Tab-separated table of C-alpha atoms in Angstrom:
chain	number	residue	atom	x	y	z
Z	142	UNK	CA	-5.381	-21.990	1.935
Z	143	UNK	CA	-2.797	-19.252	1.062
Z	144	UNK	CA	-4.295	-16.204	2.420
Z	145	UNK	CA	-0.811	-13.763	1.303
Z	146	UNK	CA	-2.368	-13.532	-2.832
Z	147	UNK	CA	-0.046	-15.756	-3.753
Z	148	UNK	CA	2.565	-14.125	-2.726
Z	149	UNK	CA	4.079	-16.414	0.263
Z	150	UNK	CA	4.469	-18.860	-2.253
Z	151	UNK	CA	6.845	-16.529	-4.504
Z	152	UNK	CA	8.314	-14.443	-1.475
Z	153	UNK	CA	11.982	-15.674	-1.882
Z	154	UNK	CA	11.828	-14.471	-5.779
Z	155	UNK	CA	10.069	-11.506	-4.649
Z	156	UNK	CA	13.160	-10.803	-2.149
Z	157	UNK	CA	15.177	-11.467	-4.542
Z	158	UNK	CA	13.340	-9.587	-7.572
Z	159	UNK	CA	12.058	-6.444	-5.411
Z	160	UNK	CA	13.103	-6.286	-1.451
Z	161	UNK	CA	16.647	-5.782	-2.197
Z	162	UNK	CA	16.656	-2.549	-4.452
Z	163	UNK	CA	16.428	0.834	-2.349
Z	164	UNK	CA	15.835	2.843	-5.251
Z	165	UNK	CA	13.254	0.506	-7.263
Z	166	UNK	CA	10.473	1.351	-9.397
Z	167	UNK	CA	7.840	3.683	-7.023
Z	168	UNK	CA	11.157	5.372	-4.551
Z	169	UNK	CA	11.562	8.624	-6.150
Z	170	UNK	CA	7.610	8.824	-6.106
Z	171	UNK	CA	6.947	7.641	-2.694
Z	172	UNK	CA	9.969	9.909	-1.734
Z	173	UNK	CA	7.966	13.198	-3.362
Z	174	UNK	CA	4.356	12.140	-1.565
Z	175	UNK	CA	6.397	11.608	2.069
Z	176	UNK	CA	8.066	15.182	1.307
Z	177	UNK	CA	4.650	16.497	1.594
Z	178	UNK	CA	3.514	15.165	4.825
Z	179	UNK	CA	4.797	16.365	8.400
Z	180	UNK	CA	7.859	14.837	9.394
Z	181	UNK	CA	7.116	11.739	12.074
Z	182	UNK	CA	3.728	11.883	10.486
Z	183	UNK	CA	3.007	7.690	11.227
Z	184	UNK	CA	2.146	5.660	8.314
Z	185	UNK	CA	0.613	2.604	7.247
Z	186	UNK	CA	2.240	0.080	5.188
Z	187	UNK	CA	-0.314	-1.783	3.481
Z	188	UNK	CA	1.204	-5.182	2.180
Z	189	UNK	CA	4.376	-3.730	2.592
Z	190	UNK	CA	6.978	-7.216	1.596
Z	191	UNK	CA	9.926	-6.478	3.248
Z	192	UNK	CA	9.785	-3.038	3.395
Z	193	UNK	CA	12.298	-2.094	0.474
Z	194	UNK	CA	12.595	0.026	-1.216
Z	195	UNK	CA	8.787	1.813	0.131
Z	196	UNK	CA	9.144	1.699	3.762
Z	197	UNK	CA	12.681	2.269	3.817
Z	198	UNK	CA	11.666	5.507	1.814
Z	199	UNK	CA	9.369	6.486	3.891
Z	200	UNK	CA	11.958	5.773	6.751
Z	201	UNK	CA	14.828	8.054	5.702
Z	202	UNK	CA	11.723	11.314	4.936
Z	203	UNK	CA	11.668	10.701	8.694
Z	204	UNK	CA	8.092	8.931	9.149
Z	205	UNK	CA	6.867	6.319	11.859
Z	206	UNK	CA	5.653	3.344	9.935
Z	207	UNK	CA	3.679	0.485	10.527
Z	208	UNK	CA	3.281	-2.450	8.432
Z	209	UNK	CA	0.728	-5.350	7.228
Z	210	UNK	CA	1.729	-8.063	4.724
Z	211	UNK	CA	-0.244	-11.772	4.693
Z	212	UNK	CA	2.827	-13.419	3.682
Z	213	UNK	CA	4.996	-14.580	7.147
Z	214	UNK	CA	8.572	-14.888	4.660
Z	215	UNK	CA	8.407	-11.257	3.341
Z	216	UNK	CA	6.996	-10.089	7.304
Z	217	UNK	CA	9.821	-11.437	8.706
Z	218	UNK	CA	12.032	-10.482	5.756
Z	219	UNK	CA	10.251	-6.707	7.180
Z	220	UNK	CA	11.082	-7.340	10.666
Z	221	UNK	CA	14.703	-8.150	9.883
Z	222	UNK	CA	14.495	-5.203	7.533
Z	223	UNK	CA	13.190	-2.611	10.343
Z	224	UNK	CA	13.044	-4.628	14.012
Z	225	UNK	CA	11.797	-1.275	15.386
Z	226	UNK	CA	8.721	-1.037	13.154
Z	227	UNK	CA	5.774	-2.842	14.106
Z	228	UNK	CA	4.109	-5.296	11.845
Z	229	UNK	CA	1.533	-7.467	11.217
Z	230	UNK	CA	1.696	-10.886	9.008
Z	231	UNK	CA	-2.380	-10.532	8.372
Z	232	UNK	CA	-4.245	-9.898	5.595
Z	233	UNK	CA	-4.660	-6.340	5.020
Z	234	UNK	CA	-8.902	-6.911	5.121
Z	235	UNK	CA	-8.449	-8.081	8.828
Z	236	UNK	CA	-5.773	-6.005	10.116
Z	237	UNK	CA	-6.248	-5.057	13.463
Z	238	UNK	CA	-3.672	-2.005	13.003
Z	239	UNK	CA	-7.203	-0.430	11.419
Z	240	UNK	CA	-7.948	-0.308	15.760
Z	241	UNK	CA	-5.607	2.496	15.260
Z	242	UNK	CA	-5.436	6.153	13.676
Z	243	UNK	CA	-2.836	7.378	11.138
Z	244	UNK	CA	-1.229	10.821	9.628
Z	245	UNK	CA	-1.025	8.389	5.755
Z	246	UNK	CA	-1.976	5.281	4.562
Z	247	UNK	CA	0.422	3.879	1.602
Z	248	UNK	CA	-0.534	0.790	-0.323
Z	249	UNK	CA	1.450	0.214	-3.493
Z	250	UNK	CA	0.901	-2.687	-5.450
Z	251	UNK	CA	-1.406	-4.284	-3.095
Z	252	UNK	CA	-5.207	-3.181	-3.773
Z	253	UNK	CA	-5.682	-4.264	-7.476
Z	254	UNK	CA	-4.574	-7.841	-5.831
Z	255	UNK	CA	-8.035	-7.883	-3.466
Z	256	UNK	CA	-11.332	-8.902	-5.220
Z	257	UNK	CA	-13.811	-6.089	-5.588
Z	258	UNK	CA	-15.393	-5.559	-3.287
Z	259	UNK	CA	-12.705	-6.228	-0.726
Z	260	UNK	CA	-10.906	-3.096	-2.631
Z	261	UNK	CA	-13.556	-0.918	-1.621
Z	262	UNK	CA	-13.632	-2.558	1.845
Z	263	UNK	CA	-10.528	-1.449	2.090
Z	264	UNK	CA	-10.389	2.013	1.094
Z	265	UNK	CA	-13.850	2.424	3.513
Z	266	UNK	CA	-11.243	0.855	6.574
Z	267	UNK	CA	-8.316	3.231	5.173
Z	268	UNK	CA	-10.850	6.327	5.613
Z	269	UNK	CA	-12.142	5.016	8.716
Z	270	UNK	CA	-8.499	5.213	10.707
Z	271	UNK	CA	-7.301	8.500	8.814
Z	272	UNK	CA	-7.163	11.616	10.135
Z	273	UNK	CA	-8.331	15.145	8.703
Z	274	UNK	CA	-6.707	16.149	6.613
Z	275	UNK	CA	-4.418	12.224	6.501
Z	276	UNK	CA	-3.451	11.454	3.178
Z	277	UNK	CA	-3.773	7.944	0.417
Z	278	UNK	CA	-1.230	7.003	-1.398
Z	279	UNK	CA	-2.495	3.858	-3.569
Z	280	UNK	CA	-1.730	2.247	-6.917
Z	281	UNK	CA	-3.882	0.570	-9.428
Z	282	UNK	CA	-4.198	1.125	-13.173
Z	283	UNK	CA	-6.431	3.830	-14.771
Z	284	UNK	CA	-8.529	1.714	-17.042
Z	285	UNK	CA	-10.468	-0.546	-15.508
Z	286	UNK	CA	-8.880	-4.111	-16.021
Z	287	UNK	CA	-8.388	-7.861	-14.955
Z	288	UNK	CA	-4.906	-10.000	-15.370
Z	289	UNK	CA	-3.455	-11.887	-14.139
Z	290	UNK	CA	-0.181	-10.891	-12.168
Z	291	UNK	CA	3.056	-12.010	-13.758
Z	292	UNK	CA	4.989	-12.888	-10.628
Z	293	UNK	CA	2.418	-15.140	-8.493
Z	294	UNK	CA	-0.320	-16.204	-11.522
Z	295	UNK	CA	-3.238	-14.739	-9.084
Z	296	UNK	CA	-6.240	-12.629	-11.239
Z	297	UNK	CA	-5.578	-8.890	-10.568
Z	298	UNK	CA	-8.214	-6.358	-11.526
Z	299	UNK	CA	-8.742	-2.283	-11.141
Z	300	UNK	CA	-11.528	-0.754	-10.366
Z	301	UNK	CA	-10.641	2.350	-12.775
Z	302	UNK	CA	-10.609	5.939	-12.072
Z	303	UNK	CA	-13.857	6.786	-12.440
Z	304	UNK	CA	-15.349	4.091	-9.113
Z	305	UNK	CA	-12.287	4.566	-7.201
Z	306	UNK	CA	-12.970	8.424	-6.926
Z	307	UNK	CA	-16.948	7.416	-5.914
Z	308	UNK	CA	-15.266	4.972	-3.190
Z	309	UNK	CA	-12.825	7.639	-2.432
Z	310	UNK	CA	-15.673	10.286	-2.518
Z	311	UNK	CA	-18.135	7.893	-0.470
Z	312	UNK	CA	-15.947	7.179	2.060
Z	313	UNK	CA	-14.347	11.189	2.878
Z	314	UNK	CA	-11.902	11.230	0.611
Z	315	UNK	CA	-11.132	13.275	-1.918
Z	316	UNK	CA	-8.737	12.504	-4.898
Z	317	UNK	CA	-6.171	15.758	-5.369
Z	318	UNK	CA	-4.199	14.423	-7.377
Z	319	UNK	CA	-3.015	11.129	-10.037
Z	320	UNK	CA	0.438	10.406	-11.875
Z	321	UNK	CA	2.453	7.431	-13.431
Z	322	UNK	CA	6.671	6.625	-12.306
Z	323	UNK	CA	9.368	5.328	-14.505
Z	324	UNK	CA	7.544	1.827	-14.291
Z	325	UNK	CA	4.347	3.164	-15.126
Z	326	UNK	CA	2.158	2.659	-12.194
Z	327	UNK	CA	-0.524	4.805	-11.831
Z	328	UNK	CA	-0.972	6.732	-8.318
Z	329	UNK	CA	-3.822	8.006	-6.582
Z	330	UNK	CA	-3.375	10.879	-3.796
Z	331	UNK	CA	-6.070	11.496	-1.792
Z	332	UNK	CA	-6.725	13.547	1.450
Z	333	UNK	CA	-9.551	13.263	4.330
Z	334	UNK	CA	-11.901	15.750	4.122
Z	335	UNK	CA	-14.748	14.561	6.576
């Protein structure tokens, strides 16, 4: 059974399309977010893929990054690209990195790939390992929607802004900002307040 939400099957294509472009969609938005964090912050990158462009941006901004990706092929590429960054090849829902604590967490292009209940569970787990004042950045459409992912053919779903705000609030996170990038990806930026 593929635990990578379809990404292992398309890892080569994904690497060619997304995993080689260092200034790809999301890079500038993540860079601006990273600049709000103290240099040297320890960041968990969930669904990190090859690490390009997101992890690379974070490292270039002076951060220490841990990666998680369920695709063995993408995790191997991440390890090759960033040999000094810890990487776990596992489903984010079961990540052993949830036994650590982090200054910030990013989940770019990931949450909406998970079933609805798993999205809430992963947000709760992220909140548990974020330090007070720690920041979370994730992407998902602002409206409640379901669609078939073009690359993987897998069902994707967004809970919508109202539901994400409810979940964040219930686990001690406050949504401080929403914005979109040039690729029309919708970002949720939250901070741990309790």
